[in-house]
Short mmCIF file of C-alpha atoms in Angstrom, two decimals:
data_model
loop_
_atom_site.label_atom_id
_atom_site.label_comp_id
_atom_site.label_asym_id
_atom_site.label_seq_id
_atom_site.Cartn_x
_atom_site.Cartn_y
_atom_site.Cartn_z
CA MET D 21 -6.86 15.15 0.47
CA SER D 22 -5.21 18.11 1.95
CA SER D 23 -4.22 20.61 -0.46
CA LEU D 24 -2.06 23.72 -0.49
CA ALA D 25 -4.12 25.45 -3.20
CA PRO D 26 -6.57 27.95 -1.72
CA GLU D 27 -10.13 27.27 -2.63
CA THR D 28 -11.40 29.97 -5.21
CA THR D 29 -14.68 30.34 -7.44
CA LYS D 30 -12.73 30.30 -10.57
CA PRO D 31 -10.58 27.42 -12.26
CA VAL D 32 -6.67 28.42 -12.26
CA ARG D 33 -4.99 27.89 -15.47
CA LEU D 34 -2.73 24.83 -15.64
CA GLY D 35 1.08 26.01 -15.22
CA ALA D 36 3.36 25.79 -18.20
CA THR D 37 4.91 22.97 -16.30
CA ASP D 38 2.01 21.11 -16.02
CA ARG D 39 0.93 21.56 -19.62
CA LEU D 40 4.79 20.42 -21.03
CA LEU D 41 5.20 17.60 -18.36
CA PRO D 42 4.91 14.93 -21.46
CA VAL D 43 7.56 16.96 -23.41
CA TRP D 44 9.94 16.92 -20.43
CA ILE D 45 9.82 13.47 -20.05
CA LEU D 46 10.01 12.59 -23.74
CA ALA D 47 13.19 14.97 -23.79
CA ALA D 48 14.81 12.90 -20.75
CA MET D 49 14.03 9.64 -22.50
CA ALA D 50 15.52 10.71 -25.75
CA LEU D 51 18.65 12.23 -24.03
CA GLY D 52 18.93 8.82 -22.20
CA LEU D 53 18.92 6.82 -25.37
CA ALA D 54 21.25 9.55 -27.05
CA LEU D 55 23.80 8.87 -24.15
CA ALA D 56 23.30 4.87 -24.48
CA VAL D 57 24.05 5.19 -28.20
CA PHE D 58 26.55 8.02 -28.89
CA VAL D 59 28.52 7.88 -25.47
CA PRO D 60 28.28 3.95 -24.63
CA ALA D 61 31.37 4.40 -21.99
CA PHE D 62 28.70 6.47 -19.83
CA GLY D 63 26.25 3.65 -19.56
CA GLU D 64 29.17 1.42 -18.75
CA ALA D 65 30.42 3.62 -15.96
CA LEU D 66 27.05 3.90 -14.62
CA HIS D 67 26.63 -0.03 -14.76
CA SER D 68 29.78 -0.16 -12.28
CA PHE D 69 28.36 2.28 -10.14
CA SER D 70 26.29 -0.39 -8.14
CA ILE D 71 25.95 -1.37 -4.35
CA GLY D 72 24.89 -5.02 -4.31
CA SER D 73 21.92 -4.96 -6.64
CA VAL D 74 21.24 -1.37 -6.45
CA SER D 75 22.18 1.02 -9.17
CA VAL D 76 23.54 4.21 -7.50
CA PRO D 77 22.58 6.70 -9.87
CA ILE D 78 18.81 5.35 -10.11
CA ALA D 79 19.01 5.32 -6.38
CA ILE D 80 20.04 9.22 -6.01
CA GLY D 81 17.53 10.28 -8.59
CA LEU D 82 14.65 8.02 -7.01
CA LEU D 83 15.44 9.40 -3.43
CA VAL D 84 15.70 13.00 -4.75
CA MET D 85 12.22 12.37 -6.42
CA MET D 86 10.43 10.94 -3.66
CA TYR D 87 11.44 13.27 -0.58
CA PRO D 88 9.32 16.34 -1.50
CA VAL D 89 6.21 14.16 -1.79
CA LEU D 90 6.95 12.31 1.48
CA ALA D 91 7.89 15.76 2.99
CA LYS D 92 4.27 16.85 1.94
CA VAL D 93 2.36 13.99 3.64
CA ARG D 94 0.53 14.98 6.54
CA TYR D 95 1.42 12.18 8.85
CA SER D 96 -0.93 12.50 11.50
CA ASP D 97 -3.75 12.32 8.89
CA ALA D 98 -2.19 9.15 7.36
CA ARG D 99 -2.89 7.16 10.64
CA ALA D 100 -6.85 7.56 9.90
CA VAL D 101 -6.25 5.91 6.29
CA ALA D 102 -5.65 2.39 8.27
CA GLY D 103 -9.30 2.91 9.04
CA ASP D 104 -10.40 2.72 5.69
CA ARG D 105 -11.00 -0.90 5.30
CA LYS D 106 -12.62 -0.60 1.77
CA LEU D 107 -9.42 1.25 0.57
CA LEU D 108 -7.00 -1.49 2.21
CA ILE D 109 -8.82 -4.22 1.26
CA SER D 110 -9.11 -3.52 -2.50
CA SER D 111 -5.91 -2.46 -2.69
CA LEU D 112 -4.43 -5.58 -1.27
CA VAL D 113 -6.67 -8.01 -3.67
CA MET D 114 -5.63 -5.58 -6.48
CA ASN D 115 -1.72 -5.66 -5.96
CA TRP D 116 -1.30 -9.26 -4.63
CA LEU D 117 -4.02 -11.07 -6.40
CA LEU D 118 -5.09 -9.60 -9.37
CA GLY D 119 -2.04 -7.89 -10.50
CA PRO D 120 0.34 -10.90 -10.49
CA ALA D 121 -2.40 -13.17 -11.97
CA LEU D 122 -3.21 -10.43 -15.14
CA MET D 123 0.65 -10.55 -15.66
CA PHE D 124 0.92 -14.08 -15.68
CA ALA D 125 -2.26 -14.42 -17.93
CA LEU D 126 -0.75 -11.79 -20.37
CA ALA D 127 2.72 -13.17 -20.43
CA TRP D 128 1.40 -16.58 -21.55
CA ALA D 129 -0.91 -15.05 -24.16
CA PHE D 130 1.55 -12.98 -25.88
CA LEU D 131 4.65 -14.79 -25.28
CA PRO D 132 3.95 -18.62 -25.21
CA ASP D 133 6.84 -19.32 -27.54
CA LEU D 134 9.48 -17.06 -25.29
CA PRO D 135 9.92 -18.40 -22.11
CA GLU D 136 12.88 -15.96 -21.20
CA TYR D 137 10.54 -13.07 -21.68
CA ARG D 138 7.54 -14.43 -20.14
CA THR D 139 9.34 -15.12 -16.84
CA GLY D 140 10.78 -11.65 -16.97
CA LEU D 141 7.26 -10.20 -17.44
CA ILE D 142 5.94 -12.33 -14.52
CA ILE D 143 8.60 -11.10 -12.33
CA VAL D 144 7.64 -7.44 -13.27
CA GLY D 145 4.29 -8.37 -12.25
CA LEU D 146 5.49 -9.46 -8.69
CA ALA D 147 7.38 -6.30 -7.99
CA ARG D 148 4.72 -3.85 -6.67
CA CYS D 149 5.35 -0.28 -6.93
CA ILE D 150 6.87 1.33 -3.72
CA ALA D 151 8.56 4.52 -5.59
CA MET D 152 7.66 6.46 -8.72
CA VAL D 153 4.00 5.58 -8.02
CA LEU D 154 4.00 8.69 -5.33
CA ILE D 155 4.57 11.11 -8.28
CA TRP D 156 2.03 9.55 -10.63
CA ASN D 157 -0.48 9.88 -7.55
CA ASP D 158 0.48 13.25 -6.54
CA LEU D 159 0.14 14.35 -10.24
CA ALA D 160 -3.13 13.18 -10.72
CA CYS D 161 -4.13 14.61 -7.30
CA GLY D 162 -4.58 11.37 -5.55
CA ASP D 163 -4.63 11.30 -1.86
CA ARG D 164 -0.86 11.72 -0.34
CA GLU D 165 -1.73 10.17 2.81
CA ALA D 166 -3.47 7.20 1.57
CA GLU D 167 -0.34 6.62 -0.85
CA ALA D 168 2.07 6.64 1.75
CA PHE D 169 0.11 4.34 3.55
CA LEU D 170 -0.56 1.59 0.78
CA VAL D 171 3.05 2.20 -0.46
CA ALA D 172 4.27 0.97 3.20
CA VAL D 173 1.84 -1.87 3.22
CA ASN D 174 3.18 -2.74 -0.19
CA SER D 175 6.82 -2.35 1.02
CA VAL D 176 5.90 -5.18 3.89
CA PHE D 177 4.03 -7.41 1.54
CA GLN D 178 6.95 -7.51 -0.89
CA VAL D 179 9.45 -8.71 1.54
CA ILE D 180 6.99 -11.49 2.97
CA ALA D 181 5.40 -12.35 -0.20
CA PHE D 182 7.58 -11.83 -3.18
CA SER D 183 9.49 -15.27 -2.97
CA ALA D 184 6.42 -17.28 -2.35
CA LEU D 185 4.22 -15.77 -5.24
CA GLY D 186 7.51 -16.24 -7.60
CA TRP D 187 7.60 -19.94 -6.55
CA PHE D 188 3.62 -19.99 -6.93
CA TYR D 189 3.65 -18.30 -10.70
CA LEU D 190 6.68 -19.95 -11.96
CA GLN D 191 6.37 -23.32 -10.47
CA ILE D 192 3.31 -24.41 -9.19
CA LEU D 193 0.33 -22.77 -11.17
CA PRO D 194 2.09 -23.97 -14.59
CA THR D 195 2.11 -27.40 -13.36
CA TRP D 196 -1.58 -27.36 -12.50
CA LEU D 197 -2.18 -26.04 -15.93
CA GLY D 198 0.01 -28.43 -17.86
CA LEU D 199 2.50 -25.63 -18.61
CA PRO D 200 6.29 -25.62 -18.55
CA THR D 201 7.90 -24.44 -15.34
CA THR D 202 10.86 -22.27 -14.65
CA SER D 203 13.21 -22.53 -11.58
CA ALA D 204 14.36 -19.21 -9.81
CA SER D 205 15.33 -18.29 -6.56
CA PHE D 206 14.61 -15.00 -5.05
CA SER D 207 17.10 -13.16 -2.47
CA ILE D 208 15.06 -12.07 0.42
CA TRP D 209 18.26 -9.57 1.16
CA ALA D 210 18.11 -8.21 -2.36
CA ILE D 211 14.16 -7.52 -1.83
CA THR D 212 14.78 -6.03 1.89
CA LEU D 213 17.31 -3.61 0.49
CA SER D 214 15.23 -2.36 -2.35
CA VAL D 215 12.26 -1.79 0.25
CA LEU D 216 14.93 0.02 2.35
CA VAL D 217 16.66 2.03 0.32
CA PHE D 218 13.68 3.24 -2.21
CA LEU D 219 11.12 3.61 0.49
CA GLY D 220 12.81 3.85 3.83
CA ILE D 221 15.36 6.43 3.47
CA PRO D 222 12.81 9.29 2.03
CA LEU D 223 9.99 8.01 4.11
CA LEU D 224 12.31 8.67 7.22
CA ALA D 225 13.31 11.84 6.00
CA GLY D 226 9.74 13.17 4.80
CA TYR D 227 8.43 12.11 8.43
CA LEU D 228 11.39 14.04 10.24
CA SER D 229 11.41 17.07 7.89
CA ARG D 230 7.71 17.54 8.70
CA ARG D 231 8.04 17.03 12.60
CA ILE D 232 11.02 18.98 12.89
CA GLY D 233 9.74 21.80 10.60
CA GLU D 234 6.35 22.00 12.18
CA ARG D 235 7.91 21.70 15.78
CA ALA D 236 10.49 24.49 15.02
CA ARG D 237 8.53 27.11 12.94
CA GLY D 238 4.94 25.78 12.74
CA ARG D 239 2.77 24.40 10.04
CA ALA D 240 2.22 27.64 8.26
CA TRP D 241 5.68 28.43 7.73
CA TYR D 242 6.45 24.43 6.95
CA GLU D 243 3.75 24.26 3.97
CA GLY D 244 3.95 27.86 3.18
CA SER D 245 7.71 28.54 2.89
CA PHE D 246 9.68 25.27 3.15
CA LEU D 247 7.65 22.83 0.81
CA PRO D 248 7.28 25.43 -2.16
CA LYS D 249 11.48 25.33 -2.08
CA VAL D 250 11.73 21.42 -2.01
CA GLY D 251 8.85 20.83 -4.30
CA PRO D 252 10.42 21.31 -7.51
CA PHE D 253 13.18 18.85 -6.75
CA ALA D 254 10.44 15.95 -7.38
CA LEU D 255 10.18 16.85 -10.88
CA TYR D 256 14.05 17.30 -11.30
CA GLY D 257 14.59 13.72 -9.44
CA LEU D 258 12.02 12.13 -11.78
CA LEU D 259 13.75 13.60 -15.01
CA PHE D 260 17.19 12.53 -13.76
CA THR D 261 16.17 8.96 -13.13
CA ILE D 262 14.53 8.71 -16.45
CA VAL D 263 17.88 9.98 -18.08
CA MET D 264 19.66 7.57 -16.09
CA LEU D 265 17.47 4.65 -16.52
CA PHE D 266 17.56 5.00 -20.49
CA ALA D 267 21.38 5.49 -20.47
CA LEU D 268 21.88 2.44 -18.59
CA GLN D 269 19.50 0.20 -20.58
CA GLY D 270 18.61 1.91 -23.82
CA GLN D 271 21.22 0.01 -25.75
CA HIS D 272 19.57 -3.10 -24.72
CA VAL D 273 16.31 -1.84 -26.43
CA ILE D 274 18.21 -0.60 -29.52
CA ASP D 275 19.69 -3.84 -30.13
CA ARG D 276 16.48 -5.99 -30.01
CA PRO D 277 13.82 -3.83 -31.37
CA LEU D 278 11.50 -6.40 -32.25
CA ASP D 279 11.77 -8.34 -29.02
CA VAL D 280 11.00 -4.98 -27.47
CA VAL D 281 7.75 -4.76 -29.21
CA ARG D 282 6.86 -8.21 -28.36
CA ILE D 283 7.26 -7.44 -24.55
CA ALA D 284 5.73 -4.00 -24.77
CA VAL D 285 2.20 -5.13 -25.85
CA PRO D 286 1.54 -7.21 -22.65
CA LEU D 287 2.96 -4.35 -20.64
CA LEU D 288 0.75 -2.03 -22.08
CA LEU D 289 -2.38 -3.90 -21.81
CA TYR D 290 -1.38 -4.67 -18.17
CA PHE D 291 -0.75 -1.09 -17.21
CA ALA D 292 -4.39 0.14 -18.76
CA VAL D 293 -6.31 -2.59 -17.67
CA THR D 294 -5.13 -2.81 -13.98
CA PHE D 295 -5.47 1.25 -13.74
CA LEU D 296 -9.26 1.10 -15.36
CA ILE D 297 -9.76 -1.81 -12.96
CA GLY D 298 -8.81 0.41 -9.93
CA PHE D 299 -10.79 3.26 -10.94
CA ILE D 300 -14.12 1.31 -11.70
CA VAL D 301 -13.39 -0.49 -8.56
CA GLY D 302 -13.06 2.53 -6.42
CA LYS D 303 -16.13 3.99 -7.77
CA LEU D 304 -18.27 0.99 -7.25
CA ILE D 305 -17.28 0.74 -3.92
CA GLY D 306 -17.98 4.34 -2.99
CA LEU D 307 -14.23 5.93 -2.77
CA PRO D 308 -13.78 9.86 -3.26
CA TYR D 309 -11.87 10.61 -6.39
CA GLU D 310 -8.61 11.05 -4.45
CA ARG D 311 -8.49 7.41 -3.20
CA THR D 312 -9.93 5.90 -6.20
CA THR D 313 -6.81 7.56 -8.04
CA THR D 314 -4.58 6.33 -5.29
CA LEU D 315 -5.82 2.78 -5.47
CA ALA D 316 -5.59 2.96 -9.57
CA PHE D 317 -1.94 4.05 -9.59
CA THR D 318 -0.84 1.88 -6.75
CA ALA D 319 -2.09 -1.29 -8.73
CA ALA D 320 -0.73 -0.33 -11.91
CA GLY D 321 2.76 0.64 -10.89
CA ASN D 322 5.63 -1.63 -10.39
CA ASN D 323 8.74 -1.60 -8.58
CA PHE D 324 11.01 -1.61 -11.68
CA GLU D 325 14.50 -1.48 -9.94
CA LEU D 326 13.48 -4.77 -7.86
CA ALA D 327 12.08 -6.69 -10.84
CA ILE D 328 15.49 -5.77 -12.93
CA ALA D 329 17.74 -6.71 -10.12
CA VAL D 330 15.78 -10.24 -9.40
CA ALA D 331 15.92 -10.71 -13.21
CA ILE D 332 19.49 -10.03 -13.84
CA GLY D 333 20.72 -11.56 -10.27
CA THR D 334 19.00 -14.79 -10.96
CA PHE D 335 19.36 -15.08 -14.74
CA GLY D 336 22.33 -12.74 -15.63
CA ALA D 337 22.42 -9.31 -17.10
CA THR D 338 22.21 -10.75 -20.64
CA SER D 339 19.21 -13.08 -20.21
CA GLY D 340 15.96 -12.24 -21.83
CA GLN D 341 14.32 -12.30 -18.44
CA ALA D 342 16.28 -9.15 -17.88
CA LEU D 343 15.52 -7.80 -20.79
CA ALA D 344 11.85 -8.17 -20.04
CA GLY D 345 12.30 -6.42 -16.61
CA ILE D 346 14.24 -3.43 -18.34
CA VAL D 347 11.77 -2.94 -21.03
CA GLY D 348 8.97 -2.60 -18.13
CA PRO D 349 9.92 1.05 -16.88
CA LEU D 350 10.88 2.10 -20.07
CA ILE D 351 7.14 1.56 -21.07
CA GLU D 352 5.67 2.19 -17.91
CA VAL D 353 6.92 5.69 -17.64
CA PRO D 354 5.30 7.47 -20.60
CA VAL D 355 2.00 5.15 -20.04
CA LEU D 356 1.66 6.30 -16.47
CA VAL D 357 2.26 9.67 -17.47
CA ALA D 358 -0.73 9.35 -19.78
CA LEU D 359 -2.77 7.72 -17.67
CA VAL D 360 -2.32 10.90 -15.18
CA TYR D 361 -4.20 12.67 -17.96
CA VAL D 362 -6.79 10.22 -18.35
CA ALA D 363 -7.61 10.13 -14.51
CA LEU D 364 -7.74 13.96 -14.78
CA TRP D 365 -10.23 13.44 -17.58
CA LEU D 366 -12.32 10.72 -15.71
CA ARG D 367 -12.41 13.14 -12.66
CA PRO D 368 -15.45 15.44 -13.53
CA ARG D 369 -17.25 12.46 -15.61
CA MET D 370 -16.84 9.99 -13.18
CA PHE D 371 -16.90 12.17 -10.10
CA PRO D 372 -18.89 15.28 -10.94
CA ASP D 373 -19.18 16.35 -7.39
CA VAL D 374 -15.43 17.16 -7.38
CA SER D 375 -14.88 21.15 -7.76
CA PRO D 376 -11.92 21.50 -10.23
CA ALA D 377 -11.28 24.84 -8.49
CA SER D 378 -10.45 23.08 -5.15
CA VAL D 379 -7.64 20.31 -6.43
CA GLU D 380 -4.34 20.68 -6.82
CA SER D 381 -4.06 19.84 -10.39
CA GLU D 382 -4.89 23.60 -11.18
CA LEU D 383 -1.28 24.07 -9.68
CA PRO D 384 2.20 23.92 -11.43
CA VAL D 385 3.89 20.42 -11.13
CA ALA D 386 6.68 22.31 -9.26
CA ASP D 387 4.45 23.85 -6.88
CA ARG D 388 2.46 20.55 -6.43
CA VAL D 389 5.00 17.75 -6.66
#
């Protein structure tokens, strides 16, 4: 992985933003919940501000969040990632075989008597992450170029495979196991629109920024002057997205707290188990820390916007399936922030040859993300 940090002989202290990242995340969540409870008109206004199934405020936040990360990617280096067959094959297996199967098993194990929530969780498991995972990977010092490539692969598979997997896990597999089935229809247009908006726009913007910036002023100026100026917007976009998400959906969580707890348990297990399996697989197949981290976060994350849009479009905004989709990112955000610190804790223990002085985790988030 390329790093903007100079190699030194002594580790640099973590920046204040890095150390307080969980505080900023919790504060954003609290602000969003406060808006949902005390200013319900705000949430209602946000609900009406959508284009098709895409929430405009959340789309803006995600685009602002993702652009700086994708602007940092060295796209000439990203092409070489395609030759890492171990990384590509293991990512495809974890994202499109293990992830959906694990969520299916957890949904049935913990919610056998709640078919609406169970179906919602299965849909969450099918929506592989193409957006916020870029932030978690960068925070944990994963390989940016590898992440950009795997996210692009996920987006292609999402358009091709989402409907087929939904049919398999909601209709075919339950029939084979003698379990009740669920009918659901998935809009290819909604899936394609999600991919184009949440990945296509920032990916194109990031690519053009690097190509134009390096051609006009050179790589030294681009990475030394331009990137540090746009870098902090990733954190601003992340916090804005969290506030909007909780303001939009927080009232649903407050209205049905016990249901949220039952949905949260399998989600917690899913994120933790998938992440740890990814770390173990990466280590076993000989990937370096940076690509192991990328593999783990890509497998653990989910495309919450797509899952919510599909659940609402298919079953309705007040359905149990929609509530399960809504709870997904509310649990995912704090859990994956915690897993960033788990990854950094595992780094010297599982990869002792990695020098802590030469990785970006020692930089403040505002400089790194």
